[in-house]
PDB file of C-alpha atoms in Angstrom:
ATOM      1  CA  GLU A   1      23.429  51.231  -2.862  1.00 76.00           C
ATOM      2  CA  ASP A   2      22.450  52.060   0.522  1.00 81.00           C
ATOM      3  CA  LYS A   3      25.068  54.225   2.477  1.00 88.00           C
ATOM      4  CA  VAL A   4      25.593  56.438   5.456  1.00 94.00           C
ATOM      5  CA  VAL A   5      28.383  59.074   5.662  1.00 95.00           C
ATOM      6  CA  GLN A   6      29.526  60.728   8.689  1.00 96.00           C
ATOM      7  CA  SER A   7      31.640  63.895   8.940  1.00 96.00           C
ATOM      8  CA  PRO A   8      34.203  64.802  10.221  1.00 96.00           C
ATOM      9  CA  LEU A   9      36.119  61.604  10.441  1.00 94.00           C
ATOM     10  CA  SER A  10      37.775  62.973  13.474  1.00 95.00           C
ATOM     11  CA  LEU A  11      37.657  66.014  15.704  1.00 96.00           C
ATOM     12  CA  VAL A  12      39.888  67.275  18.365  1.00 97.00           C
ATOM     13  CA  VAL A  13      38.507  69.828  20.543  1.00 97.00           C
ATOM     14  CA  HIS A  14      39.057  71.629  24.230  1.00 97.00           C
ATOM     15  CA  GLU A  15      37.088  70.980  27.326  1.00 97.00           C
ATOM     16  CA  GLY A  16      33.933  73.372  27.048  1.00 97.00           C
ATOM     17  CA  ASP A  17      33.858  73.662  23.251  1.00 97.00           C
ATOM     18  CA  THR A  18      30.585  72.790  21.594  1.00 97.00           C
ATOM     19  CA  VAL A  19      30.704  70.196  18.551  1.00 98.00           C
ATOM     20  CA  THR A  20      28.536  69.246  15.860  1.00 98.00           C
ATOM     21  CA  LEU A  21      28.621  66.005  14.254  1.00 98.00           C
ATOM     22  CA  ASN A  22      27.209  65.333  10.802  1.00 98.00           C
ATOM     23  CA  CYS A  23      25.568  62.116   9.433  1.00 97.00           C
ATOM     24  CA  SER A  24      23.882  62.028   5.747  1.00 97.00           C
ATOM     25  CA  TYR A  25      22.320  58.814   4.203  1.00 95.00           C
ATOM     26  CA  GLU A  26      20.949  57.360   0.977  1.00 92.00           C
ATOM     27  CA  VAL A  27      18.768  54.503   2.243  1.00 86.00           C
ATOM     28  CA  THR A  28      15.824  53.278   0.332  1.00 82.00           C
ATOM     29  CA  ASN A  29      12.497  53.439   2.439  1.00 85.00           C
ATOM     30  CA  PHE A  30      14.104  55.203   5.494  1.00 88.00           C
ATOM     31  CA  ARG A  31      12.389  54.495   8.700  1.00 87.00           C
ATOM     32  CA  SER A  32      14.683  55.814  11.535  1.00 90.00           C
ATOM     33  CA  LEU A  33      18.161  57.157  12.303  1.00 93.00           C
ATOM     34  CA  LEU A  34      20.176  56.100  15.388  1.00 94.00           C
ATOM     35  CA  TRP A  35      23.028  57.722  16.969  1.00 96.00           C
ATOM     36  CA  TYR A  36      25.489  55.546  19.233  1.00 96.00           C
ATOM     37  CA  LYS A  37      28.465  56.520  21.490  1.00 96.00           C
ATOM     38  CA  GLN A  38      31.303  54.055  21.405  1.00 94.00           C
ATOM     39  CA  GLU A  39      33.971  54.271  24.160  1.00 91.00           C
ATOM     40  CA  LYS A  40      36.417  51.200  24.824  1.00 80.00           C
ATOM     41  CA  LYS A  41      33.748  48.564  24.092  1.00 81.00           C
ATOM     42  CA  ALA A  42      30.242  48.215  22.772  1.00 88.00           C
ATOM     43  CA  PRO A  43      28.321  50.976  21.134  1.00 92.00           C
ATOM     44  CA  THR A  44      25.605  52.376  23.684  1.00 93.00           C
ATOM     45  CA  PHE A  45      22.478  53.780  22.129  1.00 93.00           C
ATOM     46  CA  LEU A  46      22.124  57.578  22.428  1.00 96.00           C
ATOM     47  CA  PHE A  47      18.987  58.724  20.070  1.00 93.00           C
ATOM     48  CA  MET A  48      16.604  57.378  17.722  1.00 93.00           C
ATOM     49  CA  LEU A  49      14.946  59.991  15.329  1.00 93.00           C
ATOM     50  CA  THR A  50      11.924  59.155  13.054  1.00 89.00           C
ATOM     51  CA  SER A  51      10.487  62.490  12.590  1.00 78.00           C
ATOM     52  CA  SER A  52      11.777  65.591  10.851  1.00 81.00           C
ATOM     53  CA  GLY A  53      12.592  68.699  12.821  1.00 80.00           C
ATOM     54  CA  ILE A  54      11.965  67.236  16.212  1.00 83.00           C
ATOM     55  CA  GLU A  55      14.891  67.595  18.610  1.00 88.00           C
ATOM     56  CA  LYS A  56      15.972  64.764  20.937  1.00 93.00           C
ATOM     57  CA  LYS A  57      17.717  65.908  23.905  1.00 94.00           C
ATOM     58  CA  SER A  58      19.739  64.295  26.819  1.00 94.00           C
ATOM     59  CA  GLY A  59      21.743  66.500  28.968  1.00 96.00           C
ATOM     60  CA  ARG A  60      24.317  68.403  26.920  1.00 97.00           C
ATOM     61  CA  LEU A  61      23.595  66.181  23.737  1.00 97.00           C
ATOM     62  CA  SER A  62      20.937  66.906  21.306  1.00 97.00           C
ATOM     63  CA  SER A  63      20.230  65.651  17.872  1.00 97.00           C
ATOM     64  CA  ILE A  64      17.907  66.579  15.055  1.00 95.00           C
ATOM     65  CA  LEU A  65      16.649  64.988  11.835  1.00 94.00           C
ATOM     66  CA  ASP A  66      16.201  66.671   8.325  1.00 92.00           C
ATOM     67  CA  LYS A  67      14.369  64.145   5.969  1.00 88.00           C
ATOM     68  CA  LYS A  68      14.351  66.582   3.175  1.00 90.00           C
ATOM     69  CA  GLU A  69      18.255  66.975   3.504  1.00 91.00           C
ATOM     70  CA  LEU A  70      18.672  63.322   4.239  1.00 93.00           C
ATOM     71  CA  SER A  71      20.757  64.151   7.284  1.00 95.00           C
ATOM     72  CA  SER A  72      21.091  64.527  11.010  1.00 96.00           C
ATOM     73  CA  ILE A  73      23.187  66.361  13.251  1.00 97.00           C
ATOM     74  CA  LEU A  74      24.476  65.569  16.739  1.00 98.00           C
ATOM     75  CA  ASN A  75      25.512  68.407  19.062  1.00 98.00           C
ATOM     76  CA  ILE A  76      27.385  68.459  22.180  1.00 98.00           C
ATOM     77  CA  THR A  77      27.640  71.394  24.293  1.00 97.00           C
ATOM     78  CA  ALA A  78      30.208  72.196  26.929  1.00 97.00           C
ATOM     79  CA  THR A  79      32.246  69.172  26.123  1.00 98.00           C
ATOM     80  CA  GLN A  80      33.949  67.143  28.842  1.00 97.00           C
ATOM     81  CA  THR A  81      36.790  64.581  28.583  1.00 96.00           C
ATOM     82  CA  GLY A  82      34.264  61.952  29.136  1.00 96.00           C
ATOM     83  CA  ASP A  83      32.604  62.785  25.866  1.00 97.00           C
ATOM     84  CA  SER A  84      35.699  61.188  24.077  1.00 97.00           C
ATOM     85  CA  ALA A  85      34.498  58.442  21.882  1.00 96.00           C
ATOM     86  CA  ILE A  86      33.655  57.293  18.459  1.00 95.00           C
ATOM     87  CA  TYR A  87      30.038  58.400  17.722  1.00 97.00           C
ATOM     88  CA  LEU A  88      28.088  56.111  14.946  1.00 96.00           C
ATOM     89  CA  CYS A  89      25.207  56.933  13.052  1.00 96.00           C
ATOM     90  CA  ALA A  90      22.973  53.976  11.743  1.00 93.00           C
ATOM     91  CA  VAL A  91      19.912  54.265   9.548  1.00 91.00           C
ATOM     92  CA  ALA A  92      17.247  51.550   9.734  1.00 87.00           C
ATOM     93  CA  PRO A  93      14.888  51.068   6.430  1.00 85.00           C
ATOM     94  CA  ASN A  94      11.370  50.134   6.527  1.00 80.00           C
ATOM     95  CA  THR A  95      11.806  46.784   5.133  1.00 76.00           C
ATOM     96  CA  GLY A  96      13.993  43.991   6.633  1.00 71.00           C
ATOM     97  CA  ASN A  97      16.098  43.988   9.711  1.00 70.00           C
ATOM     98  CA  GLN A  98      19.315  45.463   8.567  1.00 78.00           C
ATOM     99  CA  PHE A  99      20.938  48.724   9.863  1.00 85.00           C
ATOM    100  CA  TYR A 100      23.389  50.724   7.872  1.00 89.00           C
ATOM    101  CA  PHE A 101      26.123  52.171   9.811  1.00 91.00           C
ATOM    102  CA  GLY A 102      28.410  55.030   9.025  1.00 93.00           C
ATOM    103  CA  THR A 103      32.274  54.694   9.637  1.00 92.00           C
ATOM    104  CA  GLY A 104      31.829  57.115  12.685  1.00 94.00           C
ATOM    105  CA  THR A 105      33.371  60.314  14.032  1.00 96.00           C
ATOM    106  CA  SER A 106      36.131  59.963  16.459  1.00 95.00           C
ATOM    107  CA  LEU A 107      36.059  62.796  19.024  1.00 97.00           C
ATOM    108  CA  THR A 108      38.741  63.681  21.494  1.00 97.00           C
ATOM    109  CA  VAL A 109      38.335  66.353  24.167  1.00 97.00           C
ATOM    110  CA  ILE A 110      41.404  67.495  25.573  1.00 97.00           C
ATOM    111  CA  PRO A 111      41.293  69.253  29.145  1.00 94.00           C
TER     112      PRO A 111
ATOM    113  CA  ASN B   1      21.224  43.355  33.784  1.00 63.00           C
ATOM    114  CA  ALA B   2      23.011  41.115  31.491  1.00 74.00           C
ATOM    115  CA  GLY B   3      21.827  42.038  28.097  1.00 92.00           C
ATOM    116  CA  VAL B   4      24.099  40.703  25.079  1.00 95.00           C
ATOM    117  CA  THR B   5      26.866  38.692  26.377  1.00 95.00           C
ATOM    118  CA  GLN B   6      29.616  37.580  24.066  1.00 96.00           C
ATOM    119  CA  THR B   7      32.260  35.005  24.707  1.00 95.00           C
ATOM    120  CA  PRO B   8      35.432  34.898  24.469  1.00 96.00           C
ATOM    121  CA  LYS B   9      36.540  38.478  24.952  1.00 94.00           C
ATOM    122  CA  PHE B  10      39.939  38.039  23.230  1.00 95.00           C
ATOM    123  CA  GLN B  11      41.185  35.284  20.949  1.00 95.00           C
ATOM    124  CA  VAL B  12      44.380  34.493  19.083  1.00 96.00           C
ATOM    125  CA  LEU B  13      44.340  32.080  16.365  1.00 95.00           C
ATOM    126  CA  LYS B  14      46.881  30.641  13.760  1.00 96.00           C
ATOM    127  CA  THR B  15      45.902  30.693   9.888  1.00 97.00           C
ATOM    128  CA  GLY B  16      43.801  27.808   9.220  1.00 96.00           C
ATOM    129  CA  GLN B  17      42.352  27.239  12.731  1.00 96.00           C
ATOM    130  CA  SER B  18      38.802  27.340  13.438  1.00 96.00           C
ATOM    131  CA  MET B  19      36.703  28.629  16.236  1.00 95.00           C
ATOM    132  CA  THR B  20      33.157  29.725  17.173  1.00 97.00           C
ATOM    133  CA  LEU B  21      32.096  33.171  18.742  1.00 97.00           C
ATOM    134  CA  GLN B  22      29.269  32.653  21.056  1.00 97.00           C
ATOM    135  CA  CYS B  23      26.401  35.374  21.698  1.00 97.00           C
ATOM    136  CA  ALA B  24      23.305  35.166  23.866  1.00 97.00           C
ATOM    137  CA  GLN B  25      20.926  37.785  24.878  1.00 96.00           C
ATOM    138  CA  ASP B  26      18.377  37.754  27.603  1.00 95.00           C
ATOM    139  CA  MET B  27      15.974  40.544  26.370  1.00 93.00           C
ATOM    140  CA  ASN B  28      13.660  38.179  24.518  1.00 92.00           C
ATOM    141  CA  HIS B  29      14.442  39.889  21.261  1.00 92.00           C
ATOM    142  CA  ASN B  30      13.680  38.317  17.894  1.00 91.00           C
ATOM    143  CA  SER B  31      16.505  39.716  15.717  1.00 91.00           C
ATOM    144  CA  MET B  32      20.232  39.152  16.255  1.00 93.00           C
ATOM    145  CA  TYR B  33      23.307  40.394  14.427  1.00 94.00           C
ATOM    146  CA  TRP B  34      27.072  39.705  13.872  1.00 96.00           C
ATOM    147  CA  TYR B  35      29.137  42.831  12.897  1.00 96.00           C
ATOM    148  CA  ARG B  36      32.979  43.325  12.452  1.00 96.00           C
ATOM    149  CA  GLN B  37      34.473  46.555  13.051  1.00 93.00           C
ATOM    150  CA  ASP B  38      37.881  47.505  11.295  1.00 92.00           C
ATOM    151  CA  PRO B  39      39.693  50.815  11.766  1.00 84.00           C
ATOM    152  CA  GLY B  40      38.298  53.426   9.122  1.00 78.00           C
ATOM    153  CA  MET B  41      35.601  50.924   8.061  1.00 80.00           C
ATOM    154  CA  GLY B  42      32.884  51.136  10.742  1.00 83.00           C
ATOM    155  CA  LEU B  43      30.578  48.335  11.503  1.00 90.00           C
ATOM    156  CA  ARG B  44      30.013  45.855   8.605  1.00 92.00           C
ATOM    157  CA  LEU B  45      27.353  43.267   8.867  1.00 92.00           C
ATOM    158  CA  ILE B  46      28.285  39.827   8.563  1.00 95.00           C
ATOM    159  CA  TYR B  47      25.130  37.808   9.004  1.00 95.00           C
ATOM    160  CA  TYR B  48      21.965  38.511  10.813  1.00 93.00           C
ATOM    161  CA  SER B  49      18.869  36.527  12.018  1.00 92.00           C
ATOM    162  CA  ALA B  50      15.549  38.126  11.749  1.00 87.00           C
ATOM    163  CA  SER B  51      13.931  35.590  13.960  1.00 87.00           C
ATOM    164  CA  GLU B  52      14.499  31.961  15.320  1.00 88.00           C
ATOM    165  CA  GLY B  53      15.119  29.631  12.630  1.00 88.00           C
ATOM    166  CA  THR B  54      16.239  32.182  10.036  1.00 91.00           C
ATOM    167  CA  THR B  55      19.661  33.692   8.897  1.00 94.00           C
ATOM    168  CA  ASP B  56      20.457  35.838   6.121  1.00 93.00           C
ATOM    169  CA  LYS B  57      23.996  37.246   4.576  1.00 93.00           C
ATOM    170  CA  GLY B  58      24.967  40.667   5.220  1.00 90.00           C
ATOM    171  CA  GLU B  59      27.600  42.914   3.639  1.00 88.00           C
ATOM    172  CA  VAL B  60      30.579  40.711   4.226  1.00 94.00           C
ATOM    173  CA  PRO B  61      29.484  37.025   4.847  1.00 96.00           C
ATOM    174  CA  ASN B  62      32.510  35.113   3.067  1.00 96.00           C
ATOM    175  CA  GLY B  63      34.519  33.026   5.264  1.00 96.00           C
ATOM    176  CA  TYR B  64      31.899  32.967   8.038  1.00 97.00           C
ATOM    177  CA  ASN B  65      28.896  30.782   9.019  1.00 97.00           C
ATOM    178  CA  VAL B  66      26.142  31.208  11.652  1.00 97.00           C
ATOM    179  CA  SER B  67      23.900  29.324  13.715  1.00 96.00           C
ATOM    180  CA  ARG B  68      20.698  30.670  15.366  1.00 95.00           C
ATOM    181  CA  LEU B  69      20.697  27.901  17.989  1.00 88.00           C
ATOM    182  CA  ASN B  70      17.457  29.140  19.797  1.00 94.00           C
ATOM    183  CA  LYS B  71      15.776  32.609  20.442  1.00 94.00           C
ATOM    184  CA  ARG B  72      18.684  33.375  22.763  1.00 96.00           C
ATOM    185  CA  GLU B  73      21.643  32.412  21.159  1.00 97.00           C
ATOM    186  CA  PHE B  74      23.441  33.273  17.798  1.00 97.00           C
ATOM    187  CA  SER B  75      26.975  31.937  16.887  1.00 97.00           C
ATOM    188  CA  LEU B  76      29.404  32.843  14.433  1.00 98.00           C
ATOM    189  CA  ARG B  77      32.007  30.292  13.166  1.00 97.00           C
ATOM    190  CA  LEU B  78      35.178  30.735  11.283  1.00 96.00           C
ATOM    191  CA  GLU B  79      35.992  27.609   9.591  1.00 92.00           C
ATOM    192  CA  SER B  80      39.580  28.415   8.373  1.00 95.00           C
ATOM    193  CA  ALA B  81      40.662  31.684   9.934  1.00 95.00           C
ATOM    194  CA  ALA B  82      42.654  33.947   7.721  1.00 96.00           C
ATOM    195  CA  PRO B  83      44.566  37.090   8.660  1.00 96.00           C
ATOM    196  CA  SER B  84      42.159  39.248   7.085  1.00 96.00           C
ATOM    197  CA  GLN B  85      39.592  38.075   9.593  1.00 97.00           C
ATOM    198  CA  THR B  86      41.731  39.973  12.427  1.00 97.00           C
ATOM    199  CA  SER B  87      39.026  42.396  13.749  1.00 96.00           C
ATOM    200  CA  VAL B  88      36.712  43.126  16.606  1.00 95.00           C
ATOM    201  CA  TYR B  89      33.516  41.228  16.204  1.00 97.00           C
ATOM    202  CA  PHE B  90      30.146  42.522  17.829  1.00 97.00           C
ATOM    203  CA  CYS B  91      27.045  40.799  18.361  1.00 97.00           C
ATOM    204  CA  ALA B  92      23.815  42.858  18.830  1.00 94.00           C
ATOM    205  CA  SER B  93      20.002  42.122  19.147  1.00 93.00           C
ATOM    206  CA  SER B  94      16.990  43.980  18.547  1.00 89.00           C
ATOM    207  CA  PRO B  95      13.102  43.492  19.389  1.00 86.00           C
ATOM    208  CA  ALA B  96      12.065  43.081  15.875  1.00 74.00           C
ATOM    209  CA  ALA B  97      11.549  45.063  12.706  1.00 60.00           C
ATOM    210  CA  GLY B  98       9.444  48.373  13.298  1.00 57.00           C
ATOM    211  CA  ILE B  99       9.823  51.963  14.607  1.00 57.00           C
ATOM    212  CA  GLY B 100      11.161  50.938  18.101  1.00 63.00           C
ATOM    213  CA  ASN B 101      13.883  48.804  16.746  1.00 77.00           C
ATOM    214  CA  ILE B 102      17.135  49.874  18.615  1.00 86.00           C
ATOM    215  CA  GLN B 103      19.956  47.571  18.455  1.00 89.00           C
ATOM    216  CA  TYR B 104      21.739  46.454  21.693  1.00 92.00           C
ATOM    217  CA  PHE B 105      25.525  45.431  21.565  1.00 94.00           C
ATOM    218  CA  GLY B 106      27.690  43.005  23.404  1.00 95.00           C
ATOM    219  CA  ALA B 107      31.199  43.984  24.557  1.00 93.00           C
ATOM    220  CA  GLY B 108      32.804  42.469  21.400  1.00 95.00           C
ATOM    221  CA  THR B 109      35.464  40.020  20.855  1.00 96.00           C
ATOM    222  CA  ARG B 110      38.882  40.952  19.733  1.00 95.00           C
ATOM    223  CA  LEU B 111      40.292  38.394  17.476  1.00 96.00           C
ATOM    224  CA  SER B 112      43.827  38.250  16.040  1.00 96.00           C
ATOM    225  CA  VAL B 113      44.620  35.664  13.235  1.00 96.00           C
ATOM    226  CA  LEU B 114      48.581  35.240  12.995  1.00 95.00           C
TER     227      LEU B 114
END
């Protein structure tokens, strides 16, 4: 059965801390892994990773995929209160159009 | 930049009532999806439509029906609502299968069934 597991389930940090969120997957015929940020409403796209070892970066956020370990991490440096959100990981297989989502990591950044 | 538009934003139903959630996208995407999101459960796929004229069941299809009305619109119908269907529903679309297959989400519909 295809599945995506995220850890930790929730995290509370202080502003300025660095956090690492984890996503591991068991998906047949992996094609890509995506990270989304969900604040109050719709998930918004952050990164898509397809190749192992290549870091994607956007400001203080970065992500990398390890296809050997079937996992990905999302790093956020110098966290701000605006980073408080649920971070979702999704995996797309090579066949079909379905995406498999993890349950998400709830990040709270306190001043 | 409308993207994916869902209506309504909020709805309260009584058990046994029916309703249709509407979704439209203006990005000329081929694939559309309906998810429900419950606390601690993440996003679970209800139905999806790979392309106009096709629909397929996802992980949790029971109690729901869908219609891909045209390329832009994909509706979700609850024929006889149950309290277990209280949830936040998201519609999403993506260009098609392939490496650049990113999903774009609507703002969600918060549904309560009493």
